[in-house]
Coordinates of C-alpha atoms in Angstrom, one line a residue:
M806 CA -17.9 33.4 114.5
A807 CA -17.7 31.1 111.5
A808 CA -20.0 31.1 108.4
R809 CA -20.4 29.3 105.1
I810 CA -21.2 30.8 101.8
Y811 CA -23.1 28.7 99.2
Q812 CA -25.3 29.2 96.2
R813 CA -29.0 28.5 96.9
P814 CA -29.9 25.1 95.5
Q815 CA -32.9 24.4 93.4
S816 CA -35.6 22.7 95.5
A817 CA -37.0 19.3 94.6
M818 CA -40.4 20.8 94.2
Q819 CA -39.3 23.5 91.7
S820 CA -38.7 23.1 88.0
G821 CA -37.8 26.8 87.4
K822 CA -34.7 28.7 88.2
A823 CA -36.2 31.3 90.5
R824 CA -33.8 32.5 93.3
T825 CA -31.1 30.0 92.3
D826 CA -28.6 32.7 91.4
E827 CA -28.5 34.0 95.0
W828 CA -25.6 33.3 97.3
I829 CA -26.3 32.7 101.0
L830 CA -24.1 33.5 103.9
E831 CA -25.2 31.3 106.8
F832 CA -23.7 31.3 110.3
E833 CA -22.6 27.9 111.8
Q834 CA -23.8 26.8 115.2
S835 CA -21.6 27.8 118.0
E836 CA -23.2 25.5 120.6
A837 CA -24.9 22.2 120.5
R838 CA -28.7 21.8 120.4
K839 CA -30.3 20.3 123.5
P840 CA -33.8 19.1 124.2
D841 CA -36.0 21.2 126.4
P842 CA -36.8 19.3 129.6
L843 CA -40.5 20.3 129.7
M844 CA -41.7 20.1 126.1
G845 CA -38.9 18.0 124.5
W846 CA -38.3 20.4 121.7
T847 CA -34.7 20.9 120.6
G848 CA -33.1 24.3 120.7
S849 CA -30.1 26.3 121.7
A850 CA -29.3 29.8 122.9
D851 CA -27.4 30.5 119.7
T852 CA -29.3 33.2 117.7
Q853 CA -26.7 33.5 114.9
A854 CA -27.7 30.1 113.6
Q855 CA -31.0 31.6 112.6
V856 CA -29.5 34.3 110.4
Q857 CA -29.3 33.9 106.6
L858 CA -28.1 36.7 104.4
S859 CA -28.6 36.7 100.7
F860 CA -26.3 38.3 98.1
P861 CA -26.4 38.7 94.4
D862 CA -23.0 37.1 93.8
K863 CA -20.2 35.2 95.6
D864 CA -17.9 38.2 95.6
A865 CA -20.4 40.4 97.5
A866 CA -20.8 37.7 100.1
K867 CA -17.1 37.3 100.5
A868 CA -16.6 41.1 100.8
Y869 CA -19.3 41.3 103.5
A870 CA -17.6 38.5 105.5
E871 CA -14.2 40.2 105.2
K872 CA -15.6 43.6 106.1
Y873 CA -17.1 42.3 109.4
G874 CA -14.3 39.9 110.2
I875 CA -16.3 36.7 109.7
A876 CA -14.3 33.5 108.9
A877 CA -16.3 32.2 106.0
R878 CA -15.8 29.1 103.9
V879 CA -17.1 29.1 100.3
H880 CA -18.8 25.9 99.1
S881 CA -18.6 25.7 95.3
T882 CA -21.7 24.7 93.4
P883 CA -21.4 21.3 91.7
H884 CA -21.5 21.2 87.9
K885 CA -24.9 20.2 86.6
T886 CA -25.2 17.6 83.9
L887 CA -28.5 17.0 82.2
K888 CA -29.5 13.5 81.2
I889 CA -31.5 14.0 78.0
Q890 CA -34.0 11.3 77.4
A891 CA -37.3 10.9 75.6
Y892 CA -40.5 9.7 77.3
A893 CA -40.4 6.6 74.9
D894 CA -37.2 5.5 76.6
N895 CA -39.3 4.4 79.7
F896 CA -40.9 1.6 77.6
R897 CA -37.8 0.0 76.1

């Protein structure tokens, strides 16, 4: 059972920083998705892929994974750089 640990990204529709300090432990899919022959919807019998656990920090997520024997990979958050510009720069 493999999982990945990452920090929740800021959504494109959000300008605030709500819930961006949470760390997520998400299980990877253990079997491929396949289309349903009747309806055509994609799905699988893997229920662990639906589970997302949130933690206040990276160390708590890693401790949980170690406690329950989950092989987890930690994805680091890329450094954010702000491009400061004025509205008047659009008209130069």
